[in-house]
Structures are given as structure tokens and as C-alpha cells.
mmCIF file of C-alpha atoms in Angstrom:
data_model
loop_
_atom_site.group_PDB
_atom_site.id
_atom_site.type_symbol
_atom_site.label_atom_id
_atom_site.label_comp_id
_atom_site.label_asym_id
_atom_site.label_seq_id
_atom_site.Cartn_x
_atom_site.Cartn_y
_atom_site.Cartn_z
ATOM 1 C CA MET A 1 29.765 232.049 137.723
ATOM 2 C CA SER A 2 32.488 228.782 138.743
ATOM 3 C CA MET A 3 31.139 225.404 138.774
ATOM 4 C CA GLY A 4 34.821 223.950 139.599
ATOM 5 C CA ARG A 5 35.892 222.528 135.572
ATOM 6 C CA TYR A 6 33.620 223.597 133.981
ATOM 7 C CA LYS A 7 31.313 227.782 134.172
ATOM 8 C CA VAL A 8 27.784 228.157 133.104
ATOM 9 C CA ARG A 9 28.436 229.954 130.251
ATOM 10 C CA ASP A 10 29.721 226.890 128.617
ATOM 11 C CA PHE A 11 25.557 225.712 128.829
ATOM 12 C CA PHE A 12 24.179 228.723 127.437
ATOM 13 C CA ASP A 13 23.768 226.928 124.382
ATOM 14 C CA VAL A 14 21.445 224.092 125.926
ATOM 15 C CA HIS A 15 17.580 225.061 125.641
ATOM 16 C CA LEU A 16 16.300 225.798 129.500
ATOM 17 C CA LYS A 17 13.835 222.883 129.002
ATOM 18 C CA ASN A 18 17.052 220.312 128.706
ATOM 19 C CA LYS A 19 18.498 222.345 131.265
ATOM 20 C CA ILE A 20 14.853 222.160 133.282
ATOM 21 C CA ALA A 21 13.858 218.175 132.785
ATOM 22 C CA SER A 22 17.877 217.449 133.407
ATOM 23 C CA VAL A 23 18.590 218.990 137.174
ATOM 24 C CA HIS A 24 14.744 218.087 138.309
ATOM 25 C CA ARG A 25 15.327 213.673 136.601
ATOM 26 C CA TYR A 26 18.796 214.183 138.271
ATOM 27 C CA ILE A 27 19.780 210.160 137.999
ATOM 28 C CA HIS A 28 17.969 207.759 135.998
ATOM 29 C CA ARG A 29 18.510 204.496 137.276
ATOM 30 C CA VAL A 30 18.708 202.016 133.987
ATOM 31 C CA ALA A 31 16.950 197.434 134.500
ATOM 32 C CA TYR A 32 19.667 195.269 133.237
ATOM 33 C CA ASP A 33 18.092 192.125 131.956
ATOM 34 C CA ASP A 34 15.454 190.782 134.488
ATOM 35 C CA GLN A 35 15.096 193.681 136.751
ATOM 36 C CA GLN A 36 12.057 195.562 137.239
ATOM 37 C CA PRO A 37 11.890 199.005 135.127
ATOM 38 C CA VAL A 38 11.842 202.141 137.408
ATOM 39 C CA LYS A 39 10.641 205.371 136.501
ATOM 40 C CA THR A 40 12.691 208.506 138.134
ATOM 41 C CA HIS A 41 9.856 210.884 139.826
ATOM 42 C CA LEU A 42 10.142 214.652 139.042
ATOM 43 C CA PHE A 43 11.345 216.253 142.007
ATOM 44 C CA ALA A 44 12.786 213.128 143.543
ATOM 45 C CA ASP A 45 15.041 212.598 146.269
ATOM 46 C CA VAL A 46 18.318 211.684 144.534
ATOM 47 C CA ASP A 47 20.237 210.897 148.377
ATOM 48 C CA ASP A 48 16.976 208.138 148.023
ATOM 49 C CA ILE A 49 17.016 207.126 144.496
ATOM 50 C CA LEU A 50 20.985 206.301 144.673
ATOM 51 C CA ALA A 51 20.192 204.132 147.675
ATOM 52 C CA GLN A 52 18.244 201.972 146.290
ATOM 53 C CA ALA A 53 20.316 202.560 143.289
ATOM 54 C CA LEU A 54 22.789 200.779 145.177
ATOM 55 C CA HIS A 55 21.435 198.663 146.904
ATOM 56 C CA ASP A 56 19.829 197.226 144.362
ATOM 57 C CA HIS A 57 22.573 196.887 141.753
ATOM 58 C CA TYR A 58 20.923 199.310 139.623
ATOM 59 C CA CYS A 59 23.269 200.628 136.481
ATOM 60 C CA ILE A 60 23.196 203.850 137.171
ATOM 61 C CA THR A 61 22.847 207.290 134.296
ATOM 62 C CA LEU A 62 23.015 211.243 134.095
ATOM 63 C CA ILE A 63 20.553 211.128 130.656
ATOM 64 C CA GLU A 64 18.330 208.985 129.956
ATOM 65 C CA CYS A 65 19.379 205.302 128.578
ATOM 66 C CA PRO A 66 17.963 205.114 125.201
ATOM 67 C CA PHE A 67 18.488 201.765 124.429
ATOM 68 C CA LYS A 68 17.149 198.417 126.294
ATOM 69 C CA PHE A 69 19.903 197.680 128.537
ATOM 70 C CA ASN A 70 21.081 193.823 128.334
ATOM 71 C CA PHE A 71 23.589 191.661 127.205
ATOM 72 C CA ASP A 72 23.355 192.074 123.177
ATOM 73 C CA SER A 73 22.307 195.824 123.779
ATOM 74 C CA LEU A 74 25.391 196.053 125.669
ATOM 75 C CA LEU A 75 27.570 194.987 123.426
ATOM 76 C CA ASN A 76 25.825 196.559 120.208
ATOM 77 C CA GLN A 77 25.974 200.006 121.805
ATOM 78 C CA PHE A 78 28.993 199.124 124.236
ATOM 79 C CA GLY A 79 30.408 202.824 123.367
ATOM 80 C CA TRP A 80 27.524 204.552 124.878
ATOM 81 C CA PHE A 81 26.981 202.716 128.137
ATOM 82 C CA CYS A 82 31.084 203.527 128.219
ATOM 83 C CA GLN A 83 30.444 206.921 127.860
ATOM 84 C CA PHE A 84 27.021 207.495 129.854
ATOM 85 C CA MET A 85 26.455 204.744 132.109
ATOM 86 C CA TYR A 86 27.738 203.876 135.652
ATOM 87 C CA PHE A 87 28.046 200.258 135.338
ATOM 88 C CA ASN A 88 26.624 198.898 138.821
ATOM 89 C CA PHE A 89 26.409 194.937 138.408
ATOM 90 C CA SER A 90 26.892 192.662 141.306
ATOM 91 C CA ASP A 91 30.062 189.785 141.313
ATOM 92 C CA THR A 92 27.917 187.548 140.364
ATOM 93 C CA LYS A 93 26.106 189.136 137.554
ATOM 94 C CA ILE A 94 29.533 189.411 136.069
ATOM 95 C CA GLN A 95 30.502 185.821 136.878
ATOM 96 C CA PHE A 96 28.138 183.655 136.240
ATOM 97 C CA ASP A 97 26.231 185.803 133.605
ATOM 98 C CA ILE A 98 28.028 188.668 131.776
ATOM 99 C CA LEU A 99 31.813 187.279 131.668
ATOM 100 C CA ASN A 100 29.969 183.550 130.953
ATOM 101 C CA LYS A 101 27.786 185.001 127.547
ATOM 102 C CA LEU A 102 31.364 187.381 126.248
ATOM 103 C CA ARG A 103 33.244 183.741 126.099
ATOM 104 C CA GLU A 104 30.562 181.936 124.376
ATOM 105 C CA LYS A 105 29.750 184.877 122.221
ATOM 106 C CA ASP A 106 32.451 183.513 119.664
ATOM 107 C CA LEU A 107 33.566 187.318 119.415
ATOM 108 C CA SER A 108 36.234 187.618 116.989
ATOM 109 C CA VAL A 109 39.998 189.191 117.555
ATOM 110 C CA GLN A 110 39.434 192.272 115.512
ATOM 111 C CA GLU A 111 35.695 192.707 117.487
ATOM 112 C CA ILE A 112 37.633 192.468 120.190
ATOM 113 C CA ASN A 113 40.026 194.936 119.534
ATOM 114 C CA MET A 114 36.851 197.034 119.216
ATOM 115 C CA LEU A 115 35.291 196.879 122.515
ATOM 116 C CA LEU A 116 39.349 196.946 124.617
ATOM 117 C CA GLU A 117 40.294 200.302 122.051
ATOM 118 C CA ILE A 118 36.513 201.956 123.682
ATOM 119 C CA LEU A 119 37.508 200.585 127.125
ATOM 120 C CA VAL A 120 40.983 202.668 126.520
ATOM 121 C CA ASN A 121 39.300 205.207 125.378
ATOM 122 C CA ASP A 122 36.703 205.508 128.176
ATOM 123 C CA LYS A 123 38.293 204.536 131.037
ATOM 124 C CA GLU A 124 35.405 206.406 133.246
ATOM 125 C CA PRO A 125 32.050 207.659 132.022
ATOM 126 C CA TYR A 126 31.567 212.126 131.122
ATOM 127 C CA GLN A 127 35.332 212.282 130.564
ATOM 128 C CA PHE A 128 34.335 213.440 126.831
ATOM 129 C CA SER A 129 34.669 216.509 125.325
ATOM 130 C CA LEU A 130 33.028 219.505 126.194
ATOM 131 C CA ASN A 131 31.660 220.551 123.041
ATOM 132 C CA LYS A 132 30.963 216.893 121.683
ATOM 133 C CA TYR A 133 27.476 216.401 122.991
ATOM 134 C CA GLN A 134 24.192 219.406 122.501
ATOM 135 C CA GLY A 135 21.353 218.981 124.967
ATOM 136 C CA LYS A 136 21.163 216.524 128.030
ATOM 137 C CA ALA A 137 24.377 214.769 126.711
ATOM 138 C CA LYS A 138 26.648 218.781 127.493
ATOM 139 C CA PHE A 139 24.084 219.053 130.516
ATOM 140 C CA ALA A 140 25.421 216.199 132.552
ATOM 141 C CA LEU A 141 28.843 216.651 132.510
ATOM 142 C CA MET A 142 27.939 220.071 134.887
ATOM 143 C CA LYS A 143 25.890 217.098 136.445
ATOM 144 C CA ARG A 144 28.177 215.068 136.980
ATOM 145 C CA GLN A 145 30.390 218.060 138.240
ATOM 146 C CA ASN A 146 28.439 218.422 140.844
ATOM 147 C CA MET A 147 27.097 215.076 142.023
ATOM 148 C CA ASP A 148 29.176 214.537 145.245
ATOM 149 C CA GLU A 149 26.681 217.151 146.709
ATOM 150 C CA LYS A 150 23.404 215.375 145.290
ATOM 151 C CA GLY A 151 24.677 211.936 147.562
ATOM 152 C CA SER A 152 28.127 209.422 148.041
ATOM 153 C CA VAL A 153 28.783 208.497 143.970
ATOM 154 C CA THR A 154 32.226 206.671 145.394
ATOM 155 C CA PRO A 155 30.655 203.269 145.676
ATOM 156 C CA PHE A 156 29.550 203.664 142.109
ATOM 157 C CA ILE A 157 33.184 204.241 140.125
ATOM 158 C CA GLU A 158 35.017 201.339 142.983
ATOM 159 C CA ARG A 159 32.170 199.379 141.369
ATOM 160 C CA ASP A 160 31.847 200.186 137.878
ATOM 161 C CA GLN A 161 35.919 200.416 137.699
ATOM 162 C CA HIS A 162 35.568 197.110 138.981
ATOM 163 C CA PHE A 163 33.795 195.802 136.279
ATOM 164 C CA ARG A 164 35.167 197.386 133.305
ATOM 165 C CA LEU A 165 39.020 196.040 134.250
ATOM 166 C CA LEU A 166 36.991 192.576 134.925
ATOM 167 C CA PHE A 167 35.635 192.824 131.657
ATOM 168 C CA ALA A 168 38.969 193.875 129.597
ATOM 169 C CA GLU A 169 40.608 191.249 131.766
ATOM 170 C CA THR A 170 38.188 188.423 130.128
ATOM 171 C CA LEU A 171 38.750 190.242 126.732
ATOM 172 C CA GLU A 172 42.450 189.664 126.719
ATOM 173 C CA SER A 173 42.978 186.457 127.868
ATOM 174 C CA LEU A 174 39.716 185.643 124.829
ATOM 175 C CA ARG A 175 42.425 187.348 122.397
ATOM 176 C CA GLU A 176 45.394 185.447 123.558
ATOM 177 C CA GLN A 177 42.905 182.061 122.675
ATOM 178 C CA ILE A 178 42.228 182.734 120.141
ATOM 179 C CA GLN A 179 46.050 184.145 118.414
ATOM 180 C CA GLU A 180 47.269 180.298 120.274
ATOM 181 C CA GLU A 181 44.514 177.947 118.988
ATOM 182 C CA GLU A 182 45.331 180.232 115.159
ATOM 183 C CA PHE A 183 49.357 179.357 115.616
ATOM 184 C CA ALA A 184 48.161 175.485 116.305
ATOM 185 C CA SER A 185 45.521 175.269 113.804
ATOM 186 C CA ASP A 186 49.165 176.585 111.106
ATOM 187 C CA MET A 187 51.129 173.522 112.732
ATOM 188 C CA ALA A 188 47.918 171.159 113.018
ATOM 189 C CA VAL A 189 48.752 167.868 113.686
ATOM 190 C CA ASP A 190 45.634 164.903 114.093
ATOM 191 C CA ILE A 191 45.498 163.495 117.326
ATOM 192 C CA ASP A 192 46.604 159.686 117.848
ATOM 193 C CA SER A 193 43.536 158.326 118.281
ATOM 194 C CA HIS A 194 44.528 155.400 121.258
ATOM 195 C CA LEU A 195 45.308 158.996 123.761
ATOM 196 C CA LEU A 196 41.088 159.415 123.136
ATOM 197 C CA ASP A 197 40.499 155.950 123.176
ATOM 198 C CA LEU A 198 42.389 154.884 126.135
ATOM 199 C CA PRO A 199 39.959 153.120 128.820
ATOM 200 C CA VAL A 200 39.499 154.629 131.981
ATOM 201 C CA ASP A 201 40.087 152.103 134.433
ATOM 202 C CA GLU A 202 43.245 150.486 132.141
ATOM 203 C CA GLU A 203 46.127 150.350 134.504
ATOM 204 C CA VAL A 204 50.212 150.595 133.257
ATOM 205 C CA GLN A 205 51.979 147.748 135.184
ATOM 206 C CA MET A 206 54.772 149.236 136.506
ATOM 207 C CA THR A 207 58.451 147.745 136.034
ATOM 208 C CA GLU A 208 61.541 148.731 137.270
ATOM 209 C CA PRO A 209 63.756 151.186 134.249
ATOM 210 C CA ASP A 210 66.196 149.377 132.663
ATOM 211 C CA PHE A 211 69.421 151.551 133.279
ATOM 212 C CA SER A 212 72.368 149.215 130.946
ATOM 213 C CA GLY A 213 73.987 151.048 129.072
ATOM 214 C CA PRO A 214 75.593 154.619 129.092
ATOM 215 C CA THR A 215 76.468 155.646 132.388
ATOM 216 C CA LYS A 216 76.321 159.021 131.818
ATOM 217 C CA TYR A 217 72.658 160.573 131.193
ATOM 218 C CA GLU A 218 71.426 161.911 127.602
ATOM 219 C CA PRO A 219 68.345 163.299 127.818
ATOM 220 C CA SER A 220 67.625 161.898 124.353
ATOM 221 C CA LEU A 221 68.721 158.658 125.966
ATOM 222 C CA TYR A 222 65.757 157.522 128.283
ATOM 223 C CA GLY A 223 61.679 157.483 126.543
ATOM 224 C CA TYR A 224 60.115 158.891 129.347
ATOM 225 C CA LEU A 225 60.978 162.084 131.734
ATOM 226 C CA ARG A 226 62.926 160.767 133.759
ATOM 227 C CA LEU A 227 63.753 162.642 137.081
ATOM 228 C CA ASN A 228 66.802 164.618 138.341
ATOM 229 C CA ASP A 229 69.101 161.549 140.506
ATOM 230 C CA TYR A 230 70.528 163.419 142.645
ATOM 231 C CA LEU A 231 66.265 164.067 144.085
ATOM 232 C CA ASN A 232 64.738 160.838 146.791
ATOM 233 C CA THR A 233 62.372 158.256 145.708
ATOM 234 C CA GLU A 234 60.293 161.303 148.460
ATOM 235 C CA GLN A 235 61.515 164.146 146.352
ATOM 236 C CA GLN A 236 61.006 162.101 143.661
ATOM 237 C CA GLN A 237 56.849 161.725 144.719
ATOM 238 C CA MET A 238 56.770 165.275 145.368
ATOM 239 C CA VAL A 239 57.496 165.846 142.137
ATOM 240 C CA ILE A 240 54.832 163.781 140.687
ATOM 241 C CA ASN A 241 52.540 164.369 142.956
ATOM 242 C CA PHE A 242 52.784 168.297 142.736
ATOM 243 C CA LEU A 243 52.535 167.857 138.445
ATOM 244 C CA TYR A 244 49.195 165.661 139.498
ATOM 245 C CA ASP A 245 47.786 168.270 141.322
ATOM 246 C CA LEU A 246 47.718 170.886 138.909
ATOM 247 C CA PHE A 247 47.218 169.037 135.921
ATOM 248 C CA LYS A 248 44.346 167.155 136.583
ATOM 249 C CA ASP A 249 41.107 169.523 136.178
ATOM 250 C CA LEU A 250 42.653 169.482 132.822
ATOM 251 C CA PHE A 251 43.409 165.828 131.778
ATOM 252 C CA TYR A 252 41.402 165.305 128.073
ATOM 253 C CA LYS A 253 40.050 162.645 129.536
ATOM 254 C CA GLU A 254 40.199 161.274 133.249
ATOM 255 C CA ILE A 255 43.501 159.385 133.867
ATOM 256 C CA SER A 256 44.438 157.341 136.864
ATOM 257 C CA PHE A 257 47.306 158.658 139.346
ATOM 258 C CA LYS A 258 49.253 155.651 139.010
ATOM 259 C CA ASN A 259 48.806 155.902 134.284
ATOM 260 C CA PHE A 260 50.554 159.637 135.265
ATOM 261 C CA GLU A 261 53.332 158.701 137.484
ATOM 262 C CA ALA A 262 53.977 155.679 134.817
ATOM 263 C CA ILE A 263 55.515 158.337 132.076
ATOM 264 C CA PHE A 264 57.741 159.377 134.884
ATOM 265 C CA TYR A 265 59.506 155.513 135.125
ATOM 266 C CA GLN A 266 58.230 153.926 131.962
ATOM 267 C CA GLU A 267 59.232 153.957 128.544
ATOM 268 C CA GLN A 268 55.835 152.111 127.262
ATOM 269 C CA SER A 269 53.674 154.584 129.474
ATOM 270 C CA THR A 270 50.748 156.169 127.658
ATOM 271 C CA ALA A 271 50.947 159.751 127.084
ATOM 272 C CA VAL A 272 48.838 162.155 128.875
ATOM 273 C CA SER A 273 46.735 164.423 127.453
ATOM 274 C CA LEU A 274 46.348 168.303 128.161
ATOM 275 C CA ASN A 275 42.784 170.195 126.967
ATOM 276 C CA VAL A 276 43.968 173.627 128.046
ATOM 277 C CA SER A 277 40.595 174.982 126.961
ATOM 278 C CA LYS A 278 38.952 173.695 130.213
ATOM 279 C CA PRO A 279 38.726 175.797 132.840
ATOM 280 C CA SER A 280 41.112 175.261 135.635
ATOM 281 C CA PRO A 281 42.061 176.855 138.897
ATOM 282 C CA ASN A 282 45.319 177.844 138.209
ATOM 283 C CA HIS A 283 44.173 179.581 134.898
ATOM 284 C CA LEU A 284 47.208 177.250 133.056
ATOM 285 C CA ASP A 285 47.365 178.238 128.792
ATOM 286 C CA ALA A 286 49.748 176.833 126.604
ATOM 287 C CA GLN A 287 51.893 179.457 127.099
ATOM 288 C CA LYS A 288 52.073 178.589 131.246
ATOM 289 C CA ILE A 289 52.801 175.195 130.446
ATOM 290 C CA HIS A 290 55.593 175.783 128.545
ATOM 291 C CA TRP A 291 56.921 177.511 130.764
ATOM 292 C CA LEU A 292 56.463 175.335 134.099
ATOM 293 C CA LEU A 293 58.309 172.350 131.597
ATOM 294 C CA ARG A 294 60.911 175.025 130.796
ATOM 295 C CA CYS A 295 61.339 175.378 134.821
ATOM 296 C CA LEU A 296 61.769 171.616 135.555
ATOM 297 C CA LYS A 297 62.821 171.107 132.153
ATOM 298 C CA ASP A 298 67.030 169.454 133.441
ATOM 299 C CA ARG A 299 67.113 170.458 136.741
ATOM 300 C CA ILE A 300 63.624 168.210 137.989
ATOM 301 C CA ILE A 301 62.772 166.587 134.948
ATOM 302 C CA SER A 302 66.041 164.845 132.806
ATOM 303 C CA ALA A 303 64.355 165.264 128.969
ATOM 304 C CA SER A 304 64.483 166.352 125.637
ATOM 305 C CA TRP A 305 61.537 168.354 124.243
ATOM 306 C CA ASP A 306 61.328 165.373 122.225
ATOM 307 C CA VAL A 307 60.146 163.397 125.413
ATOM 308 C CA VAL A 308 58.016 165.743 127.285
ATOM 309 C CA SER A 309 55.630 166.140 123.557
ATOM 310 C CA LYS A 310 55.963 162.746 123.462
ATOM 311 C CA LYS A 311 54.447 162.019 127.180
ATOM 312 C CA ILE A 312 52.554 165.546 128.155
ATOM 313 C CA VAL A 313 50.364 166.683 124.935
ATOM 314 C CA VAL A 314 48.695 169.476 125.021
ATOM 315 C CA HIS A 315 45.544 169.580 122.296
ATOM 316 C CA ASN A 316 43.531 173.375 122.203
ATOM 317 C CA LYS A 317 39.881 173.267 122.381
ATOM 318 C CA LYS A 318 39.494 171.632 118.501
ATOM 319 C CA GLY A 319 41.645 169.110 119.244
ATOM 320 C CA ASP A 320 44.667 169.998 117.751
ATOM 321 C CA ILE A 321 47.774 169.631 119.292
ATOM 322 C CA ILE A 322 49.622 173.302 120.551
ATOM 323 C CA LYS A 323 53.587 172.422 118.792
ATOM 324 C CA SER A 324 54.029 176.156 120.380
ATOM 325 C CA VAL A 325 53.763 174.554 123.337
ATOM 326 C CA TYR A 326 57.295 173.234 122.952
ATOM 327 C CA GLN A 327 59.155 175.790 120.591
ATOM 328 C CA LEU A 328 57.540 178.792 122.369
ATOM 329 C CA SER A 329 61.028 181.261 123.790
ATOM 330 C CA GLU A 330 61.276 183.595 127.268
ATOM 331 C CA ASP A 331 60.576 187.008 125.220
ATOM 332 C CA LYS A 332 57.163 185.660 123.510
ATOM 333 C CA ILE A 333 55.647 184.424 127.027
ATOM 334 C CA PRO A 334 54.279 187.989 129.295
ATOM 335 C CA TYR A 335 56.338 188.938 132.548
ATOM 336 C CA ASN A 336 53.012 188.498 134.129
ATOM 337 C CA LYS A 337 52.986 184.683 132.627
ATOM 338 C CA ARG A 338 55.998 183.247 133.557
ATOM 339 C CA LYS A 339 55.640 185.234 137.459
ATOM 340 C CA HIS A 340 52.226 183.938 137.549
ATOM 341 C CA VAL A 341 53.605 180.121 137.032
ATOM 342 C CA ALA A 342 57.151 180.533 139.983
ATOM 343 C CA THR A 343 54.461 181.310 142.777
ATOM 344 C CA LEU A 344 52.232 178.151 141.160
ATOM 345 C CA LEU A 345 55.979 176.064 141.556
ATOM 346 C CA LYS A 346 57.499 178.137 144.893
ATOM 347 C CA PRO A 347 55.980 175.912 147.113
ATOM 348 C CA LEU A 348 57.212 172.582 145.811
ATOM 349 C CA LEU A 349 60.699 174.391 145.246
ATOM 350 C CA ASP A 350 60.927 175.078 148.298
ATOM 351 C CA GLN A 351 60.675 172.083 149.560
ATOM 352 C CA LEU A 352 63.465 170.493 146.874
ATOM 353 C CA PRO A 353 67.699 170.978 147.108
ATOM 354 C CA GLU A 354 68.518 174.354 145.850
ATOM 355 C CA TYR A 355 70.709 173.222 143.790
ATOM 356 C CA LEU A 356 70.441 169.541 141.587
ATOM 357 C CA PRO A 357 73.561 168.758 139.233
ATOM 358 C CA ASN A 358 72.197 168.045 135.749
#
């Protein structure tokens, strides 16, 4: 008798008692962490079990889970869970519990790569080869083949894929952050103490810059982030407002708008110090900040990289200056990050002249 992908004879080596137990306990609801454990009784209605599991966000398996199910066991037995479980977490559980714990775990690049490799090899459960397992695990392949006859599994598949995607994206983000910090640590310099000790309420005195001297502009001649002279006063203010709003969540210490504005007009202005390990709604990291500055440099902001590095100082979570912000080449920045920066800049650039001479 044909069962679609598999045939009954494929499972002749599965003991009869395993087949009987697997059929009568078709679905297992697995309680995560603070959920109440539930047992699947013999002859229980599968439709009711699926409906209850979906509503209460119980993860489900087609074989009994042999482990306690919490964050530590999820990582320790990640391969098993990815092979046999449909993850059915709520969005709040994913964001405020699982992913937060993942970020706090201090995983190494090797550990992250191991988890990512598992996700690549097991993109969804019950996709292993027929002869990989025996007994209930093997018979679960036939059960998966016929799950749609027992009730709709589409919502479970969608939630499972949603979780795996978010989990993988978080791992990739952590790996990038670690690699950036390792690169920065090789080039680390001590933090300039006055950047951290500057009183919050200390205001700079704004004075007009001295434009005496060479009439032809060269970026290296000025010690501030000089805005393009072809921008009028309103457009220059628009640029400053935009960058202040973009960077304010990353300020190492709180800084007033007036002090921030000064780096565009005064050589004696105090540098703005950013900490890329802080959360930001725009998800900025060292590579994105480099690309953003590169897009603005020369066209909007007329300053050398040396001046940029002195006025906008980017730190990692250890407090080291990330010098790669001022040195990265285009081919080292992923396309998706460059595209994200272009999306962030679009509202500003749409309001500025399309062509601005240097």
C-alpha cells in the first residue's frame, strides 16, 4: 500500500508496539520553561490536541521529547529539536525571552557556526533520511506524511519557520558583532578620557568659523565636518537634525543638540562618541556607520577621513575605538547593509539638491 513518499513495507522493521504507541499518541505537546506540562492520552482526538497546542503556543513533536525543554536544553540539544520539533513560540516569547538570552549567552564564533550549520541542515523537522533512525523516530516519518489528514499543520509550519529565521538572523548578527570587535581589538587605542568625562550640561560657545586663508576648499584644511557650501542654511540644518536623530540612541554619554551641532561648524568642538553595542531602532553597526559617512562624505560633508575620525568616534562595547569605521572598503560591506543605509538616507537626500559640487 502506498503512503505517498513512503510505503508500508519501508517500516516493516519498526516493532509493532512502537507503531501502536505512535498511532495512539500521535502528537506530543512539549511545555517550554514556565508552561504547564500536558500529557497526551491514548485515543485522544488529534484535532483537539492541535487546536489547543496552537492556541496555547505549545511546541509539538511526533515522538516523545526525552529532554526537559528550556533555553539551556534548547541549545544543548539543538540538533534534536531542529529534527523533531515544530517550534510554536509566541512572538513575545521569542523576542523578550529566547533571543534576549541568546544575546546574553556570550557564544563564541565557533559555537554560533555550529548552531547555524544545524539550522542549514535541518530547515524543518522530519526531513531526515528513512534509514537514519529506527523505531518511533523512523515511524514518525510516516506520521508526518499523513499529518494533514489529522488536522491542519500549516500554522505550525509557519510559526516554526518564523522562529528558525529569527534565531538564525540573531546568530548571524552576533557573529558579525564578535568579528568586528575582534578586528577592532587588534587596532584598539585607549579612550580619550575627556570624551567620557564631559559634563552633560556643558555647552560650547558657538562662534563663526574663520574662513580667512585659502579660498579653494580642501577637506584637510578644516578641523570640523564642514557642510557643503552649496547647501543653504535650511538644508544644512536639515542634515544636522537628521544625523542627530539617527545617532542619539548610540551616544556614549548624553550630548546636547548644541554640542552635536558644533562639530559641523567649529574646530574646537568636542567629538561625538558613539557606542555601537547599544540598541538602536535603526540597527546601526560599525559597517553601516562607515557606509553612511561614506555616502555623505564629499557630497554633503566636506571633510577628510582623519577629521571624520576625530569628530565622530565609534566604540565597541569594551570601549575600544573601532578604527575600521574609517578604513573599510566597499567590498567588505554586505549588500544588504549598504541597501539599509540607502533606505535610511533616502528621506534626507530627496530633500537636497541632486547635484552638489565639491
